[in-house]
GROMACS .gro file of C-alpha atoms in nm:
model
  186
    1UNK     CA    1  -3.131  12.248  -4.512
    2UNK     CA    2  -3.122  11.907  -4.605
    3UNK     CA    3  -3.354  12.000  -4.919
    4UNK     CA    4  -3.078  12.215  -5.026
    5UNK     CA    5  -2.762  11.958  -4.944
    6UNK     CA    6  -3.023  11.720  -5.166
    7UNK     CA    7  -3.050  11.946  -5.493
    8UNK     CA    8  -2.643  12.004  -5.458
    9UNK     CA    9  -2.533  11.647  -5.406
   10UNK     CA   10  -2.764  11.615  -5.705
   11UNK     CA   11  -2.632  11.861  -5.932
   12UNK     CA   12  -2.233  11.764  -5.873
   13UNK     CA   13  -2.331  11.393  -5.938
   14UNK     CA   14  -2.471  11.569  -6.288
   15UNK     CA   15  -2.169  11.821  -6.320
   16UNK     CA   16  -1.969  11.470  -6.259
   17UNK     CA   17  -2.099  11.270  -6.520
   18UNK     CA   18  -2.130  11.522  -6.767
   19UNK     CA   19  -1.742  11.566  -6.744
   20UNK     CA   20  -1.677  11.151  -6.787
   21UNK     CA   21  -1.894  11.159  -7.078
   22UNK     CA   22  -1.698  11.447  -7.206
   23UNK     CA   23  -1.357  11.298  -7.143
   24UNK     CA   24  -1.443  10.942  -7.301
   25UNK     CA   25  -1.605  11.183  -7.608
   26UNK     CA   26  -1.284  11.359  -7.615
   27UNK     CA   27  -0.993  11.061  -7.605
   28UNK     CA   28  -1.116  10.800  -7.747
   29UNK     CA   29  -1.015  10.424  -7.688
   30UNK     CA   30  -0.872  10.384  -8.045
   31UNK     CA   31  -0.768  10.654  -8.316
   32UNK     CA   32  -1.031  10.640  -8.586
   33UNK     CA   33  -0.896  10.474  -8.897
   34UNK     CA   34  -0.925  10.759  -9.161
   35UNK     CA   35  -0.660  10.990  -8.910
   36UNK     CA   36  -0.419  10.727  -8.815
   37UNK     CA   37  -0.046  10.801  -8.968
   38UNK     CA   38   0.180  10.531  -9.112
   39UNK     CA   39   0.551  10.482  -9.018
   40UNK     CA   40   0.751  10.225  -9.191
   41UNK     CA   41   1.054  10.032  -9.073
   42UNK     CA   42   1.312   9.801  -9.190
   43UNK     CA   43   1.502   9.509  -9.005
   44UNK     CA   44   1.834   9.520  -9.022
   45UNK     CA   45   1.873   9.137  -8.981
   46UNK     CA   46   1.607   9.045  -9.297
   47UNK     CA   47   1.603   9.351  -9.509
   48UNK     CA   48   1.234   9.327  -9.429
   49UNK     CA   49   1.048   9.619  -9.481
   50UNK     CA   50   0.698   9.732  -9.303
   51UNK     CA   51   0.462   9.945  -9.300
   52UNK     CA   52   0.194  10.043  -9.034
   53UNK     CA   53  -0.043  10.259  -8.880
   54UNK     CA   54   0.147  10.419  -8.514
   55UNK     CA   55  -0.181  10.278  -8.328
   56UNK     CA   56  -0.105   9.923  -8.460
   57UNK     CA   57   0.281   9.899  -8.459
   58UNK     CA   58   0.346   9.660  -8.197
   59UNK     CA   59   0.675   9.480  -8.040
   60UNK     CA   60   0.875   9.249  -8.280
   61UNK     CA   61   1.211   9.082  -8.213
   62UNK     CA   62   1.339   9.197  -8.551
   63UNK     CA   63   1.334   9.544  -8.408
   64UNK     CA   64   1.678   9.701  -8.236
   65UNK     CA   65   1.617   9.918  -7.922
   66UNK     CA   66   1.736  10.196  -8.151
   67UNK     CA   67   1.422  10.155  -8.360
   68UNK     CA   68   1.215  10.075  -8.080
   69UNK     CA   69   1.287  10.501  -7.950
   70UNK     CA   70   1.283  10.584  -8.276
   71UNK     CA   71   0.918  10.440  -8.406
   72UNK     CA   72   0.781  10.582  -8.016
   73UNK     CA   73   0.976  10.941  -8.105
   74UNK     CA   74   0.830  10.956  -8.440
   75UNK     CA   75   0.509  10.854  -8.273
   76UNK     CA   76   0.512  11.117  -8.016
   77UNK     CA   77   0.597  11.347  -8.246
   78UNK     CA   78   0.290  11.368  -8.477
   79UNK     CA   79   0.021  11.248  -8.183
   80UNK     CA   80  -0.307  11.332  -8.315
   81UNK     CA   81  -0.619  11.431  -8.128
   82UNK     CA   82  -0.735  11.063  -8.128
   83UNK     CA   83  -0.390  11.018  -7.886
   84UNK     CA   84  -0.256  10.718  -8.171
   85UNK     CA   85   0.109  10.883  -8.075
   86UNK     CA   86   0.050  10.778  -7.680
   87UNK     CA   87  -0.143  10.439  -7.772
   88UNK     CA   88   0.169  10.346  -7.965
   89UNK     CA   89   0.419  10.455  -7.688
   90UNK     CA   90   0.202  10.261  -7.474
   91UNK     CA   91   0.243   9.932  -7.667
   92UNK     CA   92   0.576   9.953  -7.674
   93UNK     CA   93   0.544   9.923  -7.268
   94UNK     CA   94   0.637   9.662  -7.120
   95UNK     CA   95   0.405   9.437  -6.873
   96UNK     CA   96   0.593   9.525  -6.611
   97UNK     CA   97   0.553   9.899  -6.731
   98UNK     CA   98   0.226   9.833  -6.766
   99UNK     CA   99   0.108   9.757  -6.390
  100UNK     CA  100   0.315  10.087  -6.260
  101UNK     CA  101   0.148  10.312  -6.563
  102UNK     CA  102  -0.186  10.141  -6.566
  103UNK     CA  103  -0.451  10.129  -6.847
  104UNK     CA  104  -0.435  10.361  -7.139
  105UNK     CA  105  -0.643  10.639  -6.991
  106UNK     CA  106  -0.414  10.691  -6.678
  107UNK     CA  107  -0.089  10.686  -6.951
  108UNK     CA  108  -0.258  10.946  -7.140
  109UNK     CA  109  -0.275  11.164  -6.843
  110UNK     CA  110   0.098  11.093  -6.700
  111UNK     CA  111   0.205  11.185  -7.066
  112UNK     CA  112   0.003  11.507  -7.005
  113UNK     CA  113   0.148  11.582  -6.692
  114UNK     CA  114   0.396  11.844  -6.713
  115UNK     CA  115   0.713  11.650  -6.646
  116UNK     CA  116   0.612  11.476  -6.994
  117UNK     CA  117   0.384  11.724  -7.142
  118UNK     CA  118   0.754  11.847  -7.389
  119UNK     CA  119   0.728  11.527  -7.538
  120UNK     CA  120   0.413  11.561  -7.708
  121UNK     CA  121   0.438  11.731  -8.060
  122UNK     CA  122   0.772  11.820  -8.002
  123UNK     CA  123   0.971  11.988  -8.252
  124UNK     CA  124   1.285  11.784  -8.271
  125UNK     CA  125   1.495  11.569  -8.054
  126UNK     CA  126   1.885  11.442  -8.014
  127UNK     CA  127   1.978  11.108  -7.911
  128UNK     CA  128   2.275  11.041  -7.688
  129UNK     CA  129   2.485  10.700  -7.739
  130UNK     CA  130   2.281  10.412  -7.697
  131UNK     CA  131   2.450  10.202  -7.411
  132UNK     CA  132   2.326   9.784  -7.396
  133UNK     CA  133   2.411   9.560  -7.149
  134UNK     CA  134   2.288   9.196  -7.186
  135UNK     CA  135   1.907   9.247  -7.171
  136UNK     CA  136   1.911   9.626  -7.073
  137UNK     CA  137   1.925   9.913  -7.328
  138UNK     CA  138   2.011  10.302  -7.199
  139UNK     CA  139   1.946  10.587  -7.413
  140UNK     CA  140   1.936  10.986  -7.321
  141UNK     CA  141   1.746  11.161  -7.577
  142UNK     CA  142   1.688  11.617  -7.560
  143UNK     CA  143   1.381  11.685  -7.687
  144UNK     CA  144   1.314  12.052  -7.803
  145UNK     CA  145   0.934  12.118  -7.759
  146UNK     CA  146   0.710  12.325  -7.957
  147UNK     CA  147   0.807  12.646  -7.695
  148UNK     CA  148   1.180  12.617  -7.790
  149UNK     CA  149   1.272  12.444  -7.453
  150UNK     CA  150   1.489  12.166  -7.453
  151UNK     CA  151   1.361  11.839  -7.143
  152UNK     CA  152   1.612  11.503  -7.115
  153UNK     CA  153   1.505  11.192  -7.073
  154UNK     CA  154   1.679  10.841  -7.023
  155UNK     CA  155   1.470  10.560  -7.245
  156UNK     CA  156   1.548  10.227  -7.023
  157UNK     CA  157   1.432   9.922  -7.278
  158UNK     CA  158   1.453   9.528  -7.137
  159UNK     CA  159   1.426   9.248  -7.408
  160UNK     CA  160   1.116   9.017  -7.313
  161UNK     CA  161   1.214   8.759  -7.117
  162UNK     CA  162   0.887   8.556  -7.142
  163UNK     CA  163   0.529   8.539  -7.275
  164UNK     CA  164   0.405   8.692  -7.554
  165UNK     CA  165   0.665   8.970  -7.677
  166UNK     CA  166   0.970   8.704  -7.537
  167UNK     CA  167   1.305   8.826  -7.747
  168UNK     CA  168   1.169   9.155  -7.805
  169UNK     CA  169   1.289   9.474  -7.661
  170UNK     CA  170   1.040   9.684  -7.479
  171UNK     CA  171   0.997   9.979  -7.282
  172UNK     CA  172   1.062   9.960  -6.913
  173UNK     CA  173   1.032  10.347  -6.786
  174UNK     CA  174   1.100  10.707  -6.920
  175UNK     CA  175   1.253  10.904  -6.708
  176UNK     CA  176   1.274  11.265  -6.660
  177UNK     CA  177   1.606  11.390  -6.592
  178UNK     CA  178   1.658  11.652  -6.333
  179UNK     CA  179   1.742  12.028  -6.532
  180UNK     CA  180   2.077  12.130  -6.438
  181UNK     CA  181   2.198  11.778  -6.413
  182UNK     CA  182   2.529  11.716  -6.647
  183UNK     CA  183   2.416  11.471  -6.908
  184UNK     CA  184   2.609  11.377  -7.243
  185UNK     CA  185   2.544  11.356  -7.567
  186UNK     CA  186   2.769  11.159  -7.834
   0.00000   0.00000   0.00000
């Protein structure tokens, strides 16, 4: 008997390993560089233009919270299989995000969970009035996924109070708002 509990502790340690391999093979830590897309944006302040790979846009105080959705939208929009969609999202979190969400490959499961899973190459989305108050930005946005069915979520942004990103606005949470709960869009 304890031949046989042997062999099987054996073979699921295998079965085990074989699937981490797998899953680092499959999601890699960075998109590689010949299937990363560009995005370009412009501050409003400057007239400064940019342009950048998703995986390598990062917080800057010239951007507006509007453009802060909009560049993780885009981004979530046209992930690829190398996940440079989610890695962008994910720099766009703030530290604070960052210990509730933990490191990359834990966000790249919560965004795969189904309470998030609309939001990945989604087929178009609607943004609600933008509400800011002091260092706090609000924003519901309907996205309509790739099955035709529509998910709201509130973006809640905070501008960096301190170390490196200080003065820029960054994600604090994305949450999923409850379906039959009246929301507005203007």
């Amino acid at each position: 008997m304890k031949g046989i509990d042997h062999v099987f502790d054996k073979i699921m340690l295998a079965t085990g390993i074989a699937l981490l391999v797998l899953f680092w093979w499959q999601f890699p830590a960075m998109p590689s560089p010949d299937q990363q897309h560009y995005t370009s944006y412009t501050s409003p302040t400057e007239g400064i233009t940019s342009t950048s790979k998703w995986t390598y846009i990062r917080p800057d105080k010239a951007l507006t919270p509007r453009q802060v959705i909009r560049i993780q939208m885009r981004a979530l929009q046209e992930n690829d299989q190398q996940d440079s969609g989610i890695i962008t999202v994910f720099n766009f979190s703030s530290p604070k995000n960052k210990m509730h969400i933990g490191p990359i490959n834990h966000f790249r499961l919560i965004v795969r969970d189904p309470a998030y899973r609309t939001m990945l190459n989604f087929k178009s989305y609607k943004t609600g009035q933008l509400v800011v108050a002091d260092d706090k930005a609000y924003q519901l946005v309907v996205i309509t996924g790739r099955d035709g069915t529509e998910e709201v979520y509130m973006f809640i942004l905070a501008k960096q109070r301190k170390g490196n990103y200080k003065g820029c606005w960054m994600t604090e949470g994305i949450a999923r708002m409850e379906p039959g709960r009246q929301t507005s869009l203007t």
